[in-house]
mmCIF file with all atom_site columns, C-alpha atoms and ligand atoms in Angstrom:
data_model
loop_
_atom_site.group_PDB
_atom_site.id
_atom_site.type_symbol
_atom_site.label_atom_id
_atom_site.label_alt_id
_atom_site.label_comp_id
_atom_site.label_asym_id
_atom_site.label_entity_id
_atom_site.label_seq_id
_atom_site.pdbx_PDB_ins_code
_atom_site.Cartn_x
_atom_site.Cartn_y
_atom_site.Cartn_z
_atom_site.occupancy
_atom_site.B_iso_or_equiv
_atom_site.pdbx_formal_charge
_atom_site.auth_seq_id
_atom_site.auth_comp_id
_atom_site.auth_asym_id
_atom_site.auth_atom_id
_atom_site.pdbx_PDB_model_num
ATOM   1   C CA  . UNK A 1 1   ? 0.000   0.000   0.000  1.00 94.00 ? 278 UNK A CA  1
ATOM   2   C CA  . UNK A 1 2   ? 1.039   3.637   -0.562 1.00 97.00 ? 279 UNK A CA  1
ATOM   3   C CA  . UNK A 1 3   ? 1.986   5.008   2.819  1.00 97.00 ? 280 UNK A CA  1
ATOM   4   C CA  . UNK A 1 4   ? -0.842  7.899   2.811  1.00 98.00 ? 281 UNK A CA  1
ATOM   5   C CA  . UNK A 1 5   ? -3.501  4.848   1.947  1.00 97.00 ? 282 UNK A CA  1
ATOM   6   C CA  . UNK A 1 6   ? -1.865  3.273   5.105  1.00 98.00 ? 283 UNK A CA  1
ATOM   7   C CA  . UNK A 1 7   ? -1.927  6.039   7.752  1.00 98.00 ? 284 UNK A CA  1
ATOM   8   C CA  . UNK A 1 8   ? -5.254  6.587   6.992  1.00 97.00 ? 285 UNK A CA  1
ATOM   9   C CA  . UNK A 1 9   ? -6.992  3.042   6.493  1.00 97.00 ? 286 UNK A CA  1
ATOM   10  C CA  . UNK A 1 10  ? -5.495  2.318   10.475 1.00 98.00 ? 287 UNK A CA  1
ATOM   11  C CA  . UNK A 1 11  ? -8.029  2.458   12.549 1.00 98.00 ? 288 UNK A CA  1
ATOM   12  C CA  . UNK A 1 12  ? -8.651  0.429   16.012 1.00 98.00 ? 289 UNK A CA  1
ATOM   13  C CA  . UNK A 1 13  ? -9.951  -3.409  15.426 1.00 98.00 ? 290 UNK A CA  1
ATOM   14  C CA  . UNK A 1 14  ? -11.874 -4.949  17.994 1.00 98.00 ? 291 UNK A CA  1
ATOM   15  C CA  . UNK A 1 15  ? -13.142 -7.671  16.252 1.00 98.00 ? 292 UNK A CA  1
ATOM   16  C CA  . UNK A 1 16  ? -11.576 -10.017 14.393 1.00 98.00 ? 293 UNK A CA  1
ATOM   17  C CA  . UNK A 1 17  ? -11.757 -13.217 11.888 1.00 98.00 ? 294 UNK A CA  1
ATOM   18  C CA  . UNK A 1 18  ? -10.500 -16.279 12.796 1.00 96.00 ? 295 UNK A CA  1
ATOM   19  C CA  . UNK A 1 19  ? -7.215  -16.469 10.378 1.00 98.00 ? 296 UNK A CA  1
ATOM   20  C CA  . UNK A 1 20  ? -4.378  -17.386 12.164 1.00 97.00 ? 297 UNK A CA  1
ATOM   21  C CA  . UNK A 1 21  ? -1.604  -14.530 12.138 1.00 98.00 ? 298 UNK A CA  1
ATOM   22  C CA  . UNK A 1 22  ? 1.663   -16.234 11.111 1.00 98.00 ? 299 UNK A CA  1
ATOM   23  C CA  . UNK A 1 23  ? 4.783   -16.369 12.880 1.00 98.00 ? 300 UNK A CA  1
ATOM   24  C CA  . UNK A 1 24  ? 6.289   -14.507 9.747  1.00 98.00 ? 301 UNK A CA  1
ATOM   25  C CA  . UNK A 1 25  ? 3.663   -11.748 9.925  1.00 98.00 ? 302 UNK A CA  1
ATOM   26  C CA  . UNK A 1 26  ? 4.255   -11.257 13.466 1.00 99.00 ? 303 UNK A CA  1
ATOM   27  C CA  . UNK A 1 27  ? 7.963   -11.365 13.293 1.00 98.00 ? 304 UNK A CA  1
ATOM   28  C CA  . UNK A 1 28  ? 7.167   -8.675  10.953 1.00 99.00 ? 305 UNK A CA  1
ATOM   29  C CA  . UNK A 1 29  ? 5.156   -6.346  12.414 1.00 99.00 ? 306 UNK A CA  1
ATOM   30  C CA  . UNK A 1 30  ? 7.630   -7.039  15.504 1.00 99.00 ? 307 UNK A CA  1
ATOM   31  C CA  . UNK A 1 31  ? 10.735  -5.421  12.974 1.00 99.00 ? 308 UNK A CA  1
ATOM   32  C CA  . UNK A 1 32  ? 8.343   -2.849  12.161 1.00 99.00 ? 309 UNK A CA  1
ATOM   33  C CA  . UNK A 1 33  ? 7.792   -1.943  16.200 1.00 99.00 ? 310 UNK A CA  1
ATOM   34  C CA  . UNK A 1 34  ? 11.871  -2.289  17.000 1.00 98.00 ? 311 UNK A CA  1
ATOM   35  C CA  . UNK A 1 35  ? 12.706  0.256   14.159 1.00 98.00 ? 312 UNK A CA  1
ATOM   36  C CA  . UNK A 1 36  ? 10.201  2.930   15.749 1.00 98.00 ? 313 UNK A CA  1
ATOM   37  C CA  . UNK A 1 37  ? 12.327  6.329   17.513 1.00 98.00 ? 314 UNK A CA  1
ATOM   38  C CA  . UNK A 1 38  ? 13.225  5.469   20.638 1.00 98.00 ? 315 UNK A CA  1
ATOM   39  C CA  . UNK A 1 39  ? 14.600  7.919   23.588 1.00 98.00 ? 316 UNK A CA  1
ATOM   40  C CA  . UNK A 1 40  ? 18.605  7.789   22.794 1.00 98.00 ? 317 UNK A CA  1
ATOM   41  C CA  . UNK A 1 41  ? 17.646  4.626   20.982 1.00 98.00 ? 318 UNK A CA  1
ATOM   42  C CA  . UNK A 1 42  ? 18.411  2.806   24.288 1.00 98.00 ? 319 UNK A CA  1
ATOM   43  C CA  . UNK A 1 43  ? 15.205  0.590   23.037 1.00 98.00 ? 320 UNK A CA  1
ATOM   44  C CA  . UNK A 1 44  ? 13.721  0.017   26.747 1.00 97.00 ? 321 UNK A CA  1
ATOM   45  C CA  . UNK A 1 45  ? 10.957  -1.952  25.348 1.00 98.00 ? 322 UNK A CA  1
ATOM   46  C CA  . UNK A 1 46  ? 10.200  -5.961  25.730 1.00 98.00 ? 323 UNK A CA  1
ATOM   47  C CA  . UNK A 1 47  ? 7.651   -7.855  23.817 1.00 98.00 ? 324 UNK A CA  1
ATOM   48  C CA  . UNK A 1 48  ? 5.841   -10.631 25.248 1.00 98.00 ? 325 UNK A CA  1
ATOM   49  C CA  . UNK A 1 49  ? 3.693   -12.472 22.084 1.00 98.00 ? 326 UNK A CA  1
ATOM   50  C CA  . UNK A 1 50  ? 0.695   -13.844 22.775 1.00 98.00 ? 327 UNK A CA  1
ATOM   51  C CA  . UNK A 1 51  ? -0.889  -16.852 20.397 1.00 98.00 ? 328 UNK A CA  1
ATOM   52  C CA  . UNK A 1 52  ? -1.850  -19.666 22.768 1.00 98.00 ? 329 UNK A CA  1
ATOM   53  C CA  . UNK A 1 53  ? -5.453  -20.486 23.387 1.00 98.00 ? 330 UNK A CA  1
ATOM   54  C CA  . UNK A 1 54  ? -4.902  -21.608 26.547 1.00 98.00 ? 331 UNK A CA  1
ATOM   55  C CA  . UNK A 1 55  ? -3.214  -18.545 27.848 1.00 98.00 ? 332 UNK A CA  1
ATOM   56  C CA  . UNK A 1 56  ? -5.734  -15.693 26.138 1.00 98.00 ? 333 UNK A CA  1
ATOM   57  C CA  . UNK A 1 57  ? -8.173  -17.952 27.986 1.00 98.00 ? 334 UNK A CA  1
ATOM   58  C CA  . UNK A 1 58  ? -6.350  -17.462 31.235 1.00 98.00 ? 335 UNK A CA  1
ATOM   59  C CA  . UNK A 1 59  ? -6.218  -13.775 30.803 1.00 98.00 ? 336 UNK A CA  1
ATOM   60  C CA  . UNK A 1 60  ? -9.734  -13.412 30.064 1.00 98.00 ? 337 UNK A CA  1
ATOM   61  C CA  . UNK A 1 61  ? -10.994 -15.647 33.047 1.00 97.00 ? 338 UNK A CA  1
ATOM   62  C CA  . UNK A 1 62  ? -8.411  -13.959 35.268 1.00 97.00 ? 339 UNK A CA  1
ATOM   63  C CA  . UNK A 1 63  ? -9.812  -10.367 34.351 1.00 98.00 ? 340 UNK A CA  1
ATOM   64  C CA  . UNK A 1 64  ? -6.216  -9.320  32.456 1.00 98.00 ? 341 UNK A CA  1
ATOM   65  C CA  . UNK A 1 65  ? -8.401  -7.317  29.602 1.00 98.00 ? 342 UNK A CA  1
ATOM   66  C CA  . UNK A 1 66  ? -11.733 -7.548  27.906 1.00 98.00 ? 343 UNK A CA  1
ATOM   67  C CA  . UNK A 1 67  ? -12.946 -10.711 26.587 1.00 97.00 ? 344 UNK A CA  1
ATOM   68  C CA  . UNK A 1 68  ? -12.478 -9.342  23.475 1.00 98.00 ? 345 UNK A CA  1
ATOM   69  C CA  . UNK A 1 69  ? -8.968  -8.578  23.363 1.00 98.00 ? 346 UNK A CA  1
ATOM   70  C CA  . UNK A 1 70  ? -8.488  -11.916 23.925 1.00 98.00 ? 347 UNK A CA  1
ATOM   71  C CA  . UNK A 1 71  ? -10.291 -13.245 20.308 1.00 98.00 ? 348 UNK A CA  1
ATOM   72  C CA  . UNK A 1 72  ? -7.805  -11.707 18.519 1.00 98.00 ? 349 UNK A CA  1
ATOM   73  C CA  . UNK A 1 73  ? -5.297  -14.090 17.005 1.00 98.00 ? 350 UNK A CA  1
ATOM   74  C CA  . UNK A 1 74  ? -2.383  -12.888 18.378 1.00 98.00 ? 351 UNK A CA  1
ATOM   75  C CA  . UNK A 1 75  ? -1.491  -10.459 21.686 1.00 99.00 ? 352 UNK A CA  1
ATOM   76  C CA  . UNK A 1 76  ? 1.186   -8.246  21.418 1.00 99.00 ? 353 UNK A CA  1
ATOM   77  C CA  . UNK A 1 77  ? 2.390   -7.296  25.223 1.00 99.00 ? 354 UNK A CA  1
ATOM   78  C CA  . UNK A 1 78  ? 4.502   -3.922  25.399 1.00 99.00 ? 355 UNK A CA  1
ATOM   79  C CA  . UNK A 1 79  ? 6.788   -3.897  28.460 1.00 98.00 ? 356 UNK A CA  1
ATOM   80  C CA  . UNK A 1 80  ? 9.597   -1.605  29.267 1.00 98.00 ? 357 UNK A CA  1
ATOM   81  C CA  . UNK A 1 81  ? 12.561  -1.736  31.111 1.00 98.00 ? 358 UNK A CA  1
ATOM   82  C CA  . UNK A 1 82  ? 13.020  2.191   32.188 1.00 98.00 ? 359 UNK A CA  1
ATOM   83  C CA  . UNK A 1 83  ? 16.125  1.630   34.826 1.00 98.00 ? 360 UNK A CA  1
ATOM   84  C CA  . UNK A 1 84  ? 18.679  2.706   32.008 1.00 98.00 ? 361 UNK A CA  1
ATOM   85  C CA  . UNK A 1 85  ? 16.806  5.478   30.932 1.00 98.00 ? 362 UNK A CA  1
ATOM   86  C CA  . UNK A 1 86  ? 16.258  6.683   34.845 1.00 98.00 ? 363 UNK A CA  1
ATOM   87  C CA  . UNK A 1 87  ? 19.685  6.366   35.262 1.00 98.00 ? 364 UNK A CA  1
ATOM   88  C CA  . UNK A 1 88  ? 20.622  9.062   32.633 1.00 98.00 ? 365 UNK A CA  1
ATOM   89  C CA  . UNK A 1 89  ? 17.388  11.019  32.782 1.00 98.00 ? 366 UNK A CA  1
ATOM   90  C CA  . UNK A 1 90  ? 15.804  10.891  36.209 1.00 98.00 ? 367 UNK A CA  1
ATOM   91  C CA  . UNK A 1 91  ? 12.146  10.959  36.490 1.00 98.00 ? 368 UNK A CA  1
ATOM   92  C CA  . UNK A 1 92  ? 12.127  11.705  32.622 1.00 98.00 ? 369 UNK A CA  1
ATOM   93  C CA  . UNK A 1 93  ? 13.460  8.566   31.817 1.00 98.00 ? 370 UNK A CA  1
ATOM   94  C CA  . UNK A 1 94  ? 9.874   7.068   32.968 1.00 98.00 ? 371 UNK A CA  1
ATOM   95  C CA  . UNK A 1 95  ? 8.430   9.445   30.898 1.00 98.00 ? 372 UNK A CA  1
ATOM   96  C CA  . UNK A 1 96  ? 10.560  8.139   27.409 1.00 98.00 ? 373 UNK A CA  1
ATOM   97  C CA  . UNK A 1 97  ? 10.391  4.258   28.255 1.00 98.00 ? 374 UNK A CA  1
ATOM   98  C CA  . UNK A 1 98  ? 6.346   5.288   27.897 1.00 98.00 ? 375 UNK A CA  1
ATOM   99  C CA  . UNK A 1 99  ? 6.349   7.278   24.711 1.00 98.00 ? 376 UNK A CA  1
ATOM   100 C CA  . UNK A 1 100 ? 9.019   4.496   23.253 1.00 98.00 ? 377 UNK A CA  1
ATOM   101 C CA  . UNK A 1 101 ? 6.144   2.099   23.284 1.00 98.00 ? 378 UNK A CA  1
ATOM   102 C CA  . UNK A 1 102 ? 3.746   4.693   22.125 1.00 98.00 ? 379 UNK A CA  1
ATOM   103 C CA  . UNK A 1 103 ? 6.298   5.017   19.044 1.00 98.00 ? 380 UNK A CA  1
ATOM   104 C CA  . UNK A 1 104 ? 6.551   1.040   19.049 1.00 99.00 ? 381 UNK A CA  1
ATOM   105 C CA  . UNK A 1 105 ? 2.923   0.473   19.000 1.00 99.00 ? 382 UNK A CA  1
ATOM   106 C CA  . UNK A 1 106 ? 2.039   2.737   15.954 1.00 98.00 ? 383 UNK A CA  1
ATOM   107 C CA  . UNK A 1 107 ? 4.547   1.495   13.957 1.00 98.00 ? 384 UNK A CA  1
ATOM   108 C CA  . UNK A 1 108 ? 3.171   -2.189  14.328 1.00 99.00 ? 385 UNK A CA  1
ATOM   109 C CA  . UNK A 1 109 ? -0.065  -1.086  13.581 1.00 99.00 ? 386 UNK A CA  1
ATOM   110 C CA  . UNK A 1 110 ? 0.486   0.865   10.386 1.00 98.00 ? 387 UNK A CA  1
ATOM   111 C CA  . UNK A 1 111 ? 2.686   -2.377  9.588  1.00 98.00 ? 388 UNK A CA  1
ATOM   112 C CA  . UNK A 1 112 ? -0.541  -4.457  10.521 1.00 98.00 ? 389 UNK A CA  1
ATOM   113 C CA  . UNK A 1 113 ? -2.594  -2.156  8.296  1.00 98.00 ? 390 UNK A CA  1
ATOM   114 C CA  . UNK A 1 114 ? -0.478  -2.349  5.357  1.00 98.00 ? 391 UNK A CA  1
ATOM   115 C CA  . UNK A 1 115 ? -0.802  -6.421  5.559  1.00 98.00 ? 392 UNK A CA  1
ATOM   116 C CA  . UNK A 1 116 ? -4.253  -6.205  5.816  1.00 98.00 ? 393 UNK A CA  1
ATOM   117 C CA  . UNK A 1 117 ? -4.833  -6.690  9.607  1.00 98.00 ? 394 UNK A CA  1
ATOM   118 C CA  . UNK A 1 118 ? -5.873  -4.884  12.151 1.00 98.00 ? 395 UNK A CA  1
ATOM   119 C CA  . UNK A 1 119 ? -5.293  -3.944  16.174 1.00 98.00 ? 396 UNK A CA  1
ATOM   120 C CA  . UNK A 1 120 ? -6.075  -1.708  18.522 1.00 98.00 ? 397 UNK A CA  1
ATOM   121 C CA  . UNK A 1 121 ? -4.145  -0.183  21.490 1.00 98.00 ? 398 UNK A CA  1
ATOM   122 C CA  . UNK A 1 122 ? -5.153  -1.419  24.904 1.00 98.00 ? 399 UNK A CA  1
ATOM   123 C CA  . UNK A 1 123 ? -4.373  0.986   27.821 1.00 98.00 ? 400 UNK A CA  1
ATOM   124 C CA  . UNK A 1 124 ? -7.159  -0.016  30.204 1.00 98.00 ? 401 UNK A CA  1
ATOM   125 C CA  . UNK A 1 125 ? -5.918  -3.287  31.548 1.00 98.00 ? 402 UNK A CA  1
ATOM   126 C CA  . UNK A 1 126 ? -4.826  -5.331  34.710 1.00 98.00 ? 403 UNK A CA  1
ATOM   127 C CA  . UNK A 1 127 ? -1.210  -4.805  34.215 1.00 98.00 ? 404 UNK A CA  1
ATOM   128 C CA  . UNK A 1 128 ? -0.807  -6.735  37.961 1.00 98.00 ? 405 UNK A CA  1
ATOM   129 C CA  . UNK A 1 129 ? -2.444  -9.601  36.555 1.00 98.00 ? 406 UNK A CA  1
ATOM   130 C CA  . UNK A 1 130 ? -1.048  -9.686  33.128 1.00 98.00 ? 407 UNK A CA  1
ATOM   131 C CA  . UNK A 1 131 ? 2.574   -9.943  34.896 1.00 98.00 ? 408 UNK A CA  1
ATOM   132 C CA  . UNK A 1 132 ? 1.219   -12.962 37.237 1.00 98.00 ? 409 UNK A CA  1
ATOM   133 C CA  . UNK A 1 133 ? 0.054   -14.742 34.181 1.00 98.00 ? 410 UNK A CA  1
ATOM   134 C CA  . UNK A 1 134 ? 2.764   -14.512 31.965 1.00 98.00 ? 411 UNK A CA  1
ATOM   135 C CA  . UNK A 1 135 ? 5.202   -14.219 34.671 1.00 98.00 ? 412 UNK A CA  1
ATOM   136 C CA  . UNK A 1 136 ? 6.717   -10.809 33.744 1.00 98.00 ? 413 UNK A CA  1
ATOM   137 C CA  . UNK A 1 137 ? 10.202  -10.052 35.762 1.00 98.00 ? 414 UNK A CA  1
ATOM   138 C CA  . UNK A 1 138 ? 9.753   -7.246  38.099 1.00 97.00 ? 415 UNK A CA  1
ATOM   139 C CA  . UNK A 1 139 ? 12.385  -4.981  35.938 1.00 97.00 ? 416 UNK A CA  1
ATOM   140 C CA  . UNK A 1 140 ? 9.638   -4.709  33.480 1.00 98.00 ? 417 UNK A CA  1
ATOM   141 C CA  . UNK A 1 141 ? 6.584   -2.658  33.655 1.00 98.00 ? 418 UNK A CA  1
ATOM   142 C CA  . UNK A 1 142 ? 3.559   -4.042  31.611 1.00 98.00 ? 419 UNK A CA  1
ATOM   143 C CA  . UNK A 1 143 ? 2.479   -0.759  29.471 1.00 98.00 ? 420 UNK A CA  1
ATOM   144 C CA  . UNK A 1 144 ? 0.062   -1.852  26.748 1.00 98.00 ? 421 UNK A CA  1
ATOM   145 C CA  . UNK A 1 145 ? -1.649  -4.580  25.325 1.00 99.00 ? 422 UNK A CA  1
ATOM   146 C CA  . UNK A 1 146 ? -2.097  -4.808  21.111 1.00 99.00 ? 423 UNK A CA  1
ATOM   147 C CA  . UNK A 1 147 ? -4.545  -7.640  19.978 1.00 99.00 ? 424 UNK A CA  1
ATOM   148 C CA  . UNK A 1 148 ? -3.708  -7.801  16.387 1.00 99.00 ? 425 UNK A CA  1
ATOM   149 C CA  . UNK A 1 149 ? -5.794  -9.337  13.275 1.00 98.00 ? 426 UNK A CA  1
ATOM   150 C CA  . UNK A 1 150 ? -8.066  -9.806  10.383 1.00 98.00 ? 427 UNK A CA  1
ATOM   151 C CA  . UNK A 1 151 ? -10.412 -7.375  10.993 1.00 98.00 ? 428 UNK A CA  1
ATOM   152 C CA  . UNK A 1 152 ? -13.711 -9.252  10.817 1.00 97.00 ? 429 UNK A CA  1
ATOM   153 C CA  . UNK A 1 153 ? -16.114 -6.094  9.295  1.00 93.00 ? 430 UNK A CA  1
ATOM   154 C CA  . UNK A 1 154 ? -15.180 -2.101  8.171  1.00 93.00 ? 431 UNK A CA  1
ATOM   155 C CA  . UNK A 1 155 ? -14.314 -0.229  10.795 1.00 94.00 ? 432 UNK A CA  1
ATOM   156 C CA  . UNK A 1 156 ? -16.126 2.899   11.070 1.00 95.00 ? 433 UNK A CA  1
ATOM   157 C CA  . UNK A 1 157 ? -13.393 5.621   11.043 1.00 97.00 ? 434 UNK A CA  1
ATOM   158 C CA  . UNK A 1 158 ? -13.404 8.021   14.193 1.00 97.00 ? 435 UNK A CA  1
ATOM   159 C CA  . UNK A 1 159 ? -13.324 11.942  13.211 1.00 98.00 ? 436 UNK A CA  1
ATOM   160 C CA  . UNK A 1 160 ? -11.161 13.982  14.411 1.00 98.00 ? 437 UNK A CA  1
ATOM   161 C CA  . UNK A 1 161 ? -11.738 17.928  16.090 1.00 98.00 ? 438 UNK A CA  1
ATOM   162 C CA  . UNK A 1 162 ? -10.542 20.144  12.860 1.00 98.00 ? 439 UNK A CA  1
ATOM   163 C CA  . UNK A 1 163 ? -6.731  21.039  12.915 1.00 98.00 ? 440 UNK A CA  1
ATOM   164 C CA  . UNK A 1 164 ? -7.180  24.610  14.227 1.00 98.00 ? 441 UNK A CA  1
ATOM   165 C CA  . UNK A 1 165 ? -9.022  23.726  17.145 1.00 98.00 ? 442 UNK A CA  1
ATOM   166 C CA  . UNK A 1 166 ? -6.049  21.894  18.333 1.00 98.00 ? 443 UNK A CA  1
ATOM   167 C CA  . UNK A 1 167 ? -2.851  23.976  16.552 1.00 98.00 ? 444 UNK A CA  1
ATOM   168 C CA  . UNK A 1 168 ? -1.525  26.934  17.768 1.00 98.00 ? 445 UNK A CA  1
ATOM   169 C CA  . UNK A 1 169 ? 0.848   29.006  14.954 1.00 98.00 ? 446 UNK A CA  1
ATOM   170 C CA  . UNK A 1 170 ? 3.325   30.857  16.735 1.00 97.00 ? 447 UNK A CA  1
HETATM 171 C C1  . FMN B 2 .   ? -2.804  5.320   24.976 1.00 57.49 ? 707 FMN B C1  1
HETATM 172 C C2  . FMN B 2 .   ? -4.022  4.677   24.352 1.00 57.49 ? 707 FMN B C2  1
HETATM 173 C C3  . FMN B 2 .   ? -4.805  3.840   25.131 1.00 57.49 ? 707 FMN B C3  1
HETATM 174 C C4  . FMN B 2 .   ? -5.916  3.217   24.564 1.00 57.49 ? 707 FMN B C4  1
HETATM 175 N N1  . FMN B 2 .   ? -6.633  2.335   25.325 1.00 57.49 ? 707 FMN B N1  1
HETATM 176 C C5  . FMN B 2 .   ? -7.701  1.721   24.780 1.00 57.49 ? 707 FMN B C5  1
HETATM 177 C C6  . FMN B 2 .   ? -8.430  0.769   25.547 1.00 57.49 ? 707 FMN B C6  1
HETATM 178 O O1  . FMN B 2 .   ? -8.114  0.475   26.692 1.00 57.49 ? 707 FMN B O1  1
HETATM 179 N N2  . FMN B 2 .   ? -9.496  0.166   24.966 1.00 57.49 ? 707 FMN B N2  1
HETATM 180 C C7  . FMN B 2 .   ? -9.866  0.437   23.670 1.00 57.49 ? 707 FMN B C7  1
HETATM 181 O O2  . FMN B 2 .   ? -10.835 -0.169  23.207 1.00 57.49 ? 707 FMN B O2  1
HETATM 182 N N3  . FMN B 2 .   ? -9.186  1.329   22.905 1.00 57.49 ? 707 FMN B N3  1
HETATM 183 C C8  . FMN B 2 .   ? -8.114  1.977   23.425 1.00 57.49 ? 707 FMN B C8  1
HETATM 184 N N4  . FMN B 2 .   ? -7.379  2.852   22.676 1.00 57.49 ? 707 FMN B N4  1
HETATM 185 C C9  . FMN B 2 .   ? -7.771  3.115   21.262 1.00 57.49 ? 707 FMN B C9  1
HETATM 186 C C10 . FMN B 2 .   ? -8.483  4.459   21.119 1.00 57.49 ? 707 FMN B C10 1
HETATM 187 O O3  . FMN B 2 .   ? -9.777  4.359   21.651 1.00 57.49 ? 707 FMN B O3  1
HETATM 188 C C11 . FMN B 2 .   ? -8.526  4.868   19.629 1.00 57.49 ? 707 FMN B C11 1
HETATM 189 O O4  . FMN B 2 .   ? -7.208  4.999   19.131 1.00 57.49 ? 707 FMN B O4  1
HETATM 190 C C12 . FMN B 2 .   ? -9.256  6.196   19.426 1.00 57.49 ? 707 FMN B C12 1
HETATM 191 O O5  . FMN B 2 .   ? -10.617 6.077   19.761 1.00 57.49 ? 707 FMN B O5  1
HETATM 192 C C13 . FMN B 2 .   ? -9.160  6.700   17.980 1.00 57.49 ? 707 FMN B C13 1
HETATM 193 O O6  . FMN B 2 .   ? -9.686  5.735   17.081 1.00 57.49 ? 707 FMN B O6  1
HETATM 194 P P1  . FMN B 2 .   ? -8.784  5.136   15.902 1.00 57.49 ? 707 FMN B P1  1
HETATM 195 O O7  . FMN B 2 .   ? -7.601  4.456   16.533 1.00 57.49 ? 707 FMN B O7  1
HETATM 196 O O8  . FMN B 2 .   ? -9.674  4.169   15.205 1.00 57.49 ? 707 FMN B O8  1
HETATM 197 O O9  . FMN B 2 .   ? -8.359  6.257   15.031 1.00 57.49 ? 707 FMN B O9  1
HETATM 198 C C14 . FMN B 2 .   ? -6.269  3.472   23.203 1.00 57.49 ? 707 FMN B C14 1
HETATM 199 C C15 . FMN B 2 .   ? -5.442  4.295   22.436 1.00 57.49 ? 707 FMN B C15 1
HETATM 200 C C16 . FMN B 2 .   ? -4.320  4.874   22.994 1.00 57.49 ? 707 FMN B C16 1
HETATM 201 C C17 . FMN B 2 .   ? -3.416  5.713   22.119 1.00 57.49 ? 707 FMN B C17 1
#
């Protein structure tokens, strides 16, 4: 797809078909994530990948997400590790391991888009819960969730408020 067609045929799925993502696709979309900007490109991020029945049945009994995040073929599961950008930036350093996977997360959705899938970013989750499950090491923090795949009908696009209601010129 032409990149234009791409940024704006992305939209959030929340339903899904049942075609199984492959592990080429996701290793894909994964590339796609890792080559995102990234604060002093000390790449804090982790990815946990999520395909198993068994264990997006866990999380969905256990109260990790919404049912439905849990239908889609395959979880993405955006962790950072912040300590080495604390170290060099203090308090900001938080603040960059959270916009790296921000940066991360687009970029494997506008890959996801341009191979005909679909996702969504999940912010509203049990992060607690999600690091019992998939046993998560305590460096980590558990940021975001990204079901990921066929999208299953059109998704309605969202509008947006007009451009000068939210730029200022200067
Ligand atoms: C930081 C962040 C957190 C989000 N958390 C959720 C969420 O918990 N559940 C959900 O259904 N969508 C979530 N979304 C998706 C937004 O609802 C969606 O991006 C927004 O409504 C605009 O729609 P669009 O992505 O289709 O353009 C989140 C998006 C972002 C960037």
């Amino acid at each position: 797809m032409e990149f234009r067609d791409v940024l704006y045929s992305r939209h959030s799925t929340r339903s899904f078909t049942d075609r199984i993502v492959t592990k080429s696709e996701i290793h894909t979309m994964l590339d796609a994530a890792i080559h995102a900007p990234n604060a002093c490109n000390m790449q804090s991020w982790h990815y946990y990948i999520i395909t198993d029945p068994a264990v997006k049945e866990k999380m969905a009994e256990n109260g990790v997400c919404a049912p439905w995040v849990t239908e889609a073929p395959v979880i993405f599961v955006i962790c950072t590790d912040a300590e080495a950008l604390t170290s060099r930036f203090g308090e900001k350093g938080e603040v960059f391991a959270l916009q790296d996977t921000a940066a991360a997360a687009e970029n494997l959705l506008l890959c996801a888009t341009d191979m005909g899938l679909g996702g969504c970013i999940i912010g509203s989750f049990d992060a607690d819960r999600c690091r019992n499950l998939l046993s998560v090491p305590k460096k980590l923090d558990v940021v975001m969730l990204v079901p990921v795949g066929e999208p299953d009908e059109p998704v309605t696009p969202k509008t947006r408020k007009p451009i000068e209601v939210v730029v200022t010129y200067i």
